[in-house]
Structures are given as C-alpha cells and as structure tokens.
C-alpha cells in the first residue's frame, strides 16, 4: 500500500482549536463523496467530519474534545452492532453511523449544525431510500440520545476539568507554579470526572515517583538539565526537532495516525466505528487516570527542581519549552501515547505500511512511521528534550496509558452494547 499523504492543514486546525483560537475550516458538505456501498467508506467520511468539527468548534480542554469523539462514536458503534432482520446490512449500518455521529456532534458542537446537517444529507443521498435507511437513521438517533444522556454531568466540561487546586506550601519535591507565567494548576478536575471503562480514577494509580535521594532521580534530573535546557549544547538538531514536533496537543497529533488505522482496516463501517470509539474511550479515561496520579504525588517540575533544589542549584536554568501548569509525574503526553498504542496494536496490529505525519509546532517537517510504538518512543524523548519532564515521568506515563487501554479492551463488550 502506498504511504498515506497526511493533511497538515487539518492537523494544524485541530491544534489551533485546542489552543482556543478561531479558525475557518472547509464546509463538511465539500467533502468528496464516496459510495455508501464501499465497506467502511461512510466511517471514514464521518471521521473527517468529526475532526473538522472539533477543529472548528471544539472546547478549550483536550479531554472535553476527546469526550465528544467518544460519545459520538460509541453511539455509532452501538447503533451499527446489531442489524435488524429484513434490511440491507451495509445500508442500515451506513445510515446508523451517520445519524449517530451527526446527532452527537450537533449536541456537543452546535455551532457546526449547518455543516453537520449538510454532511448527513450527503451520506443519506448515497443510500437507497427505504426501510434500511429509515431504521438505520432511527437507531443512530436513539443511541446518540442515550449516550448523551448517560454522560450528563460527568465532570468533563472545561470548567470542571480546571477546578481550582490550592497550591501546596513549598517543599522539596512539591509542585509549585512554574515560570514564566506562574499560572494556577490545570486539569485537577479530571481526576474527579466519571470514567467510561475504569471503575475509578485511581484504579491504575502509579507507584510513587523515585525519591529525591535516589540514583534514578539524580540521573533523570541530570539528563533533563543537560538535554532540556533552552541553551543546551548537547541536544542535537534532530533532538530539538523531536521536541518541537511533539509539543502540540496529543489529540491533534494523533488524529492522523488513527485515521491511517481506520482507513487501512479492511473492515465494515461498524468495525471502524468500534475502533474509533474504543480509542477515544481509552483516551478520556487515560486523561482521568493521569490527573489522579499527578495530583496524588504533586511532583515538582524539572525547572523548579533545578532552580530551587539541593542538587547543583541553578536559578537561571530555563527549559527549551514553557512548562505546562500541572505536576510532572506522569507525563500526560506519554500516557496518551501509551493508551493510543495499546488500542491500535490490539485492533489494527502493531505495524503498518509507512505513513507520513506533520506537526503544527514543527512547520516544514514531515516524519515517516511504520509502527505505533515509534510515536510513543518519540514522545518519551521529546518531553525530556523540551526540558519539561523527567524520563521517569515519561516512562511511567506509557505504563499507565497501556494499563487503561487494556481495561478499555477488556470491557469492550459492555461499552459497545446498545443502550
């Protein structure tokens, strides 16, 4: 299979939306028409429509946007899973998927209603009128309504996600607001939210990070001090590019790899819907679990440790990239990578034909990958080279993400069962 040509404009749009900027995107009605008879074609159309919707009208918090994906595509997977007797299977599933995702997105991103209505009409125009289409549309609408109802008040709206967190008193190892903005902590409220597959936010809470007097901690700190400094003379140009490439939101950066998996899977619309749904369920729960471990241990960031700690204190040390406003352990980027890799390995296989990926934070750079693990490995290194995480925090994040992915896959039958 030829490498899939990436769409840097769409990825950049997603990153921009997640940074709360306004961006114009093409109308969903302009998406090229595929035949509804082609297995999986409608799923790919609505994947692109969902990505465009999030890019144009998404929330300011990543987990809220992951929730939008999860709700809409869980509804689609549930609506397409069982086909009633006497209808055409492909037509029914295509109509059900489109109806479910449409209704979920209209409810969660109402500013895009006009474009979503046009996209739905385009899908239905390609399906023969009749009982198969009618029953599919009704099933999709029903599952979307039920999925939305089941997630009311789940604590994943932006205000709840960024619930106030009282800053602890300064102490060795204790998180403090970081320069240059010294902003209040963010994402504390994730750990209070309702998961999809986890039994509780702390189900896979990580063990404590390395103690401050341990050899591992001293090695970690020395590495990030050397390779993550803004003026580092040891970090290579390729390592700086890696840090820049993976700087943006994980949701935006993983939109294209998941699309590659969906596009290349020789599957029906229903099976493709399950892949998208389980991927985003795992990613919502991973962000909940990440927040739990972060705020259970409140480990200080490298910039605080190096500027104020007892190991070769350097008050002027500055990381390559600005440190996000939440604790170090574990890295949220690598928990996301670990969960994404876990789901993709299980449902799409660990390897794929080469595909290209671009990044809105490394303009002009295109990288090629042949496995999902390569994305994870680069994320681990990137956060060290950025100067914003220790390697222990990165590696623990991968473990946590994989654990949550495993939980999601083990509970897939319950998650995908029609409500």
mmCIF file of N, CA, C and O in Angstrom, residues 166-221:
data_model
loop_
_atom_site.group_PDB
_atom_site.id
_atom_site.type_symbol
_atom_site.label_atom_id
_atom_site.label_comp_id
_atom_site.label_asym_id
_atom_site.label_seq_id
_atom_site.Cartn_x
_atom_site.Cartn_y
_atom_site.Cartn_z
ATOM 1 N N UNK A 166 -5.627 24.185 45.275
ATOM 2 C CA UNK A 166 -4.829 25.011 46.183
ATOM 3 C C UNK A 166 -3.356 24.623 46.114
ATOM 4 O O UNK A 166 -2.996 23.449 46.288
ATOM 5 N N UNK A 167 -2.512 25.581 45.866
ATOM 6 C CA UNK A 167 -1.083 25.307 45.739
ATOM 7 C C UNK A 167 -0.509 24.885 47.088
ATOM 8 O O UNK A 167 -0.706 25.573 48.099
ATOM 9 N N UNK A 168 0.187 23.748 47.140
ATOM 10 C CA UNK A 168 0.772 23.328 48.419
ATOM 11 C C UNK A 168 1.917 24.237 48.838
ATOM 12 O O UNK A 168 2.494 24.957 48.019
ATOM 13 N N UNK A 169 2.236 24.218 50.113
ATOM 14 C CA UNK A 169 3.368 25.007 50.603
ATOM 15 C C UNK A 169 4.658 24.517 49.952
ATOM 16 O O UNK A 169 4.819 23.316 49.710
ATOM 17 N N UNK A 170 5.575 25.421 49.645
ATOM 18 C CA UNK A 170 6.843 24.999 49.035
ATOM 19 C C UNK A 170 7.573 23.994 49.907
ATOM 20 O O UNK A 170 7.678 24.158 51.126
ATOM 21 N N UNK A 171 8.052 22.941 49.268
ATOM 22 C CA UNK A 171 8.817 21.901 49.951
ATOM 23 C C UNK A 171 9.557 21.107 48.891
ATOM 24 O O UNK A 171 9.142 21.081 47.729
ATOM 25 N N UNK A 172 10.679 20.463 49.253
ATOM 26 C CA UNK A 172 11.412 19.673 48.264
ATOM 27 C C UNK A 172 10.516 18.636 47.589
ATOM 28 O O UNK A 172 9.828 17.861 48.257
ATOM 29 N N UNK A 173 10.481 18.671 46.264
ATOM 30 C CA UNK A 173 9.700 17.714 45.503
ATOM 31 C C UNK A 173 8.264 18.119 45.257
ATOM 32 O O UNK A 173 7.572 17.482 44.463
ATOM 33 N N UNK A 174 7.778 19.177 45.904
ATOM 34 C CA UNK A 174 6.368 19.552 45.842
ATOM 35 C C UNK A 174 6.113 20.524 44.690
ATOM 36 O O UNK A 174 6.827 21.516 44.535
ATOM 37 N N UNK A 175 5.079 20.232 43.899
ATOM 38 C CA UNK A 175 4.777 21.085 42.746
ATOM 39 C C UNK A 175 4.500 22.519 43.165
ATOM 40 O O UNK A 175 3.798 22.769 44.149
ATOM 41 N N UNK A 176 5.060 23.435 42.387
ATOM 42 C CA UNK A 176 4.793 24.863 42.535
ATOM 43 C C UNK A 176 4.543 25.453 41.147
ATOM 44 O O UNK A 176 5.035 24.915 40.145
ATOM 45 N N UNK A 177 3.781 26.546 41.038
ATOM 46 C CA UNK A 177 3.616 27.191 39.738
ATOM 47 C C UNK A 177 4.965 27.502 39.107
ATOM 48 O O UNK A 177 5.932 27.845 39.798
ATOM 49 N N UNK A 178 5.020 27.379 37.784
ATOM 50 C CA UNK A 178 6.300 27.445 37.079
ATOM 51 C C UNK A 178 6.399 28.686 36.196
ATOM 52 O O UNK A 178 5.396 29.230 35.732
ATOM 53 N N UNK A 179 7.644 29.130 35.952
ATOM 54 C CA UNK A 179 7.859 30.307 35.102
ATOM 55 C C UNK A 179 7.550 29.976 33.636
ATOM 56 O O UNK A 179 7.547 28.809 33.250
ATOM 57 N N UNK A 180 7.270 30.996 32.836
ATOM 58 C CA UNK A 180 7.300 32.422 33.189
ATOM 59 C C UNK A 180 5.981 32.964 33.739
ATOM 60 O O UNK A 180 5.957 34.024 34.341
ATOM 61 N N UNK A 181 4.873 32.256 33.533
ATOM 62 C CA UNK A 181 3.560 32.808 33.916
ATOM 63 C C UNK A 181 3.198 32.516 35.368
ATOM 64 O O UNK A 181 2.381 33.218 35.950
ATOM 65 N N UNK A 182 3.794 31.452 35.943
ATOM 66 C CA UNK A 182 3.423 31.022 37.301
ATOM 67 C C UNK A 182 1.908 30.874 37.416
ATOM 68 O O UNK A 182 1.276 31.344 38.366
ATOM 69 N N UNK A 183 1.327 30.206 36.423
ATOM 70 C CA UNK A 183 -0.125 30.073 36.317
ATOM 71 C C UNK A 183 -0.666 29.046 37.303
ATOM 72 O O UNK A 183 0.045 28.126 37.735
ATOM 73 N N UNK A 184 -1.945 29.175 37.685
ATOM 74 C CA UNK A 184 -2.565 28.169 38.558
ATOM 75 C C UNK A 184 -2.559 26.791 37.894
ATOM 76 O O UNK A 184 -2.519 26.674 36.664
ATOM 77 N N UNK A 185 -2.633 25.770 38.702
ATOM 78 C CA UNK A 185 -2.636 24.400 38.180
ATOM 79 C C UNK A 185 -3.872 24.147 37.330
ATOM 80 O O UNK A 185 -4.967 24.643 37.622
ATOM 81 N N UNK A 186 -3.707 23.367 36.275
ATOM 82 C CA UNK A 186 -4.808 22.987 35.398
ATOM 83 C C UNK A 186 -5.029 21.473 35.460
ATOM 84 O O UNK A 186 -4.186 20.719 35.948
ATOM 85 N N UNK A 187 -6.183 21.049 34.984
ATOM 86 C CA UNK A 187 -6.550 19.639 34.825
ATOM 87 C C UNK A 187 -6.744 18.885 36.144
ATOM 88 O O UNK A 187 -6.884 17.662 36.144
ATOM 89 N N UNK A 188 -6.784 19.611 37.250
ATOM 90 C CA UNK A 188 -7.018 18.940 38.528
ATOM 91 C C UNK A 188 -8.379 18.227 38.532
ATOM 92 O O UNK A 188 -8.524 17.129 39.074
ATOM 93 N N UNK A 189 -9.375 18.856 37.920
ATOM 94 C CA UNK A 189 -10.714 18.294 37.958
ATOM 95 C C UNK A 189 -10.892 17.008 37.175
ATOM 96 O O UNK A 189 -11.891 16.294 37.379
ATOM 97 N N UNK A 190 -9.958 16.677 36.286
ATOM 98 C CA UNK A 190 -10.068 15.413 35.543
ATOM 99 C C UNK A 190 -10.213 14.225 36.486
ATOM 100 O O UNK A 190 -10.965 13.281 36.217
ATOM 101 N N UNK A 191 -9.472 14.255 37.583
ATOM 102 C CA UNK A 191 -9.463 13.097 38.489
ATOM 103 C C UNK A 191 -10.796 12.937 39.234
ATOM 104 O O UNK A 191 -11.044 11.900 39.858
ATOM 105 N N UNK A 192 -11.643 13.953 39.149
ATOM 106 C CA UNK A 192 -12.947 13.901 39.797
ATOM 107 C C UNK A 192 -14.056 13.509 38.814
ATOM 108 O O UNK A 192 -15.209 13.357 39.214
ATOM 109 N N UNK A 193 -13.699 13.339 37.541
ATOM 110 C CA UNK A 193 -14.690 13.079 36.496
ATOM 111 C C UNK A 193 -15.098 11.603 36.469
ATOM 112 O O UNK A 193 -14.431 10.732 37.037
ATOM 113 N N UNK A 194 -16.181 11.343 35.785
ATOM 114 C CA UNK A 194 -16.725 9.985 35.641
ATOM 115 C C UNK A 194 -16.052 9.280 34.458
ATOM 116 O O UNK A 194 -16.159 9.735 33.322
ATOM 117 N N UNK A 195 -15.370 8.162 34.689
ATOM 118 C CA UNK A 195 -14.741 7.441 33.583
ATOM 119 C C UNK A 195 -15.772 6.672 32.749
ATOM 120 O O UNK A 195 -16.923 6.495 33.153
ATOM 121 N N UNK A 196 -15.325 6.195 31.592
ATOM 122 C CA UNK A 196 -16.133 5.325 30.752
ATOM 123 C C UNK A 196 -15.921 3.851 31.122
ATOM 124 O O UNK A 196 -16.879 3.113 31.325
ATOM 125 N N UNK A 197 -14.667 3.413 31.178
ATOM 126 C CA UNK A 197 -14.347 1.996 31.382
ATOM 127 C C UNK A 197 -13.709 1.715 32.730
ATOM 128 O O UNK A 197 -13.841 0.612 33.261
ATOM 129 N N UNK A 198 -13.006 2.681 33.299
ATOM 130 C CA UNK A 198 -12.375 2.481 34.602
ATOM 131 C C UNK A 198 -13.437 2.367 35.697
ATOM 132 O O UNK A 198 -14.505 2.970 35.611
ATOM 133 N N UNK A 199 -13.113 1.610 36.730
ATOM 134 C CA UNK A 199 -14.016 1.548 37.876
ATOM 135 C C UNK A 199 -13.864 2.773 38.767
ATOM 136 O O UNK A 199 -14.794 3.159 39.477
ATOM 137 N N UNK A 200 -12.705 3.414 38.709
ATOM 138 C CA UNK A 200 -12.447 4.639 39.463
ATOM 139 C C UNK A 200 -11.217 5.302 38.870
ATOM 140 O O UNK A 200 -10.417 4.661 38.171
ATOM 141 N N UNK A 201 -11.033 6.577 39.161
ATOM 142 C CA UNK A 201 -9.892 7.310 38.618
ATOM 143 C C UNK A 201 -8.569 6.726 39.092
ATOM 144 O O UNK A 201 -7.558 6.795 38.385
ATOM 145 N N UNK A 202 -8.551 6.147 40.297
ATOM 146 C CA UNK A 202 -7.298 5.633 40.861
ATOM 147 C C UNK A 202 -7.107 4.138 40.633
ATOM 148 O O UNK A 202 -6.235 3.527 41.246
ATOM 149 N N UNK A 203 -7.888 3.533 39.744
ATOM 150 C CA UNK A 203 -7.790 2.087 39.530
ATOM 151 C C UNK A 203 -6.372 1.654 39.161
ATOM 152 O O UNK A 203 -5.916 0.588 39.595
ATOM 153 N N UNK A 204 -5.685 2.453 38.363
ATOM 154 C CA UNK A 204 -4.320 2.115 37.950
ATOM 155 C C UNK A 204 -3.331 3.177 38.432
ATOM 156 O O UNK A 204 -2.344 3.460 37.753
ATOM 157 N N UNK A 205 -3.586 3.739 39.604
ATOM 158 C CA UNK A 205 -2.667 4.756 40.118
ATOM 159 C C UNK A 205 -1.250 4.203 40.139
ATOM 160 O O UNK A 205 -0.984 3.087 40.604
ATOM 161 N N UNK A 206 -0.334 5.004 39.662
ATOM 162 C CA UNK A 206 1.066 4.587 39.582
ATOM 163 C C UNK A 206 1.714 4.528 40.959
ATOM 164 O O UNK A 206 1.268 5.211 41.887
ATOM 165 N N UNK A 207 2.772 3.722 41.089
ATOM 166 C CA UNK A 207 3.566 3.807 42.325
ATOM 167 C C UNK A 207 4.240 5.169 42.410
ATOM 168 O O UNK A 207 4.331 5.903 41.414
ATOM 169 N N UNK A 208 4.687 5.521 43.590
ATOM 170 C CA UNK A 208 5.296 6.831 43.805
ATOM 171 C C UNK A 208 6.505 7.037 42.898
ATOM 172 O O UNK A 208 7.201 6.074 42.542
ATOM 173 N N UNK A 209 6.780 8.269 42.505
ATOM 174 C CA UNK A 209 7.973 8.544 41.686
ATOM 175 C C UNK A 209 9.242 8.285 42.484
ATOM 176 O O UNK A 209 9.200 8.161 43.717
ATOM 177 N N UNK A 210 10.384 8.203 41.813
ATOM 178 C CA UNK A 210 11.648 7.972 42.530
ATOM 179 C C UNK A 210 11.880 9.016 43.614
ATOM 180 O O UNK A 210 11.575 10.199 43.423
ATOM 181 N N UNK A 211 12.381 8.589 44.737
ATOM 182 C CA UNK A 211 12.658 9.519 45.835
ATOM 183 C C UNK A 211 13.760 10.492 45.435
ATOM 184 O O UNK A 211 14.599 10.204 44.570
ATOM 185 N N UNK A 212 13.766 11.658 46.065
ATOM 186 C CA UNK A 212 14.695 12.713 45.682
ATOM 187 C C UNK A 212 16.152 12.345 45.935
ATOM 188 O O UNK A 212 17.051 12.944 45.328
ATOM 189 N N UNK A 213 16.397 11.367 46.811
ATOM 190 C CA UNK A 213 17.778 10.983 47.087
ATOM 191 C C UNK A 213 18.184 9.701 46.354
ATOM 192 O O UNK A 213 19.253 9.145 46.591
ATOM 193 N N UNK A 214 17.340 9.248 45.432
ATOM 194 C CA UNK A 214 17.635 8.012 44.711
ATOM 195 C C UNK A 214 18.558 8.265 43.523
ATOM 196 O O UNK A 214 18.622 9.373 42.973
ATOM 197 N N UNK A 215 19.267 7.209 43.119
ATOM 198 C CA UNK A 215 20.136 7.325 41.958
ATOM 199 C C UNK A 215 19.318 7.635 40.705
ATOM 200 O O UNK A 215 19.736 8.412 39.859
ATOM 201 N N UNK A 216 18.141 6.998 40.586
ATOM 202 C CA UNK A 216 17.320 7.223 39.397
ATOM 203 C C UNK A 216 16.904 8.687 39.287
ATOM 204 O O UNK A 216 16.951 9.277 38.204
ATOM 205 N N UNK A 217 16.505 9.283 40.387
ATOM 206 C CA UNK A 217 16.082 10.678 40.334
ATOM 207 C C UNK A 217 17.247 11.576 39.935
ATOM 208 O O UNK A 217 17.082 12.480 39.098
ATOM 209 N N UNK A 218 18.412 11.340 40.507
ATOM 210 C CA UNK A 218 19.569 12.176 40.180
ATOM 211 C C UNK A 218 19.959 12.027 38.716
ATOM 212 O O UNK A 218 20.335 13.010 38.059
ATOM 213 N N UNK A 219 19.838 10.798 38.180
ATOM 214 C CA UNK A 219 20.128 10.565 36.758
ATOM 215 C C UNK A 219 19.116 11.284 35.880
ATOM 216 O O UNK A 219 19.470 11.919 34.878
ATOM 217 N N UNK A 220 17.843 11.181 36.248
ATOM 218 C CA UNK A 220 16.793 11.872 35.499
ATOM 219 C C UNK A 220 17.036 13.376 35.461
ATOM 220 O O UNK A 220 16.910 14.019 34.406
ATOM 221 N N UNK A 221 17.326 13.942 36.613
ATOM 222 C CA UNK A 221 17.489 15.388 36.694
ATOM 223 C C UNK A 221 18.700 15.844 35.889
ATOM 224 O O UNK A 221 18.648 16.881 35.209
#
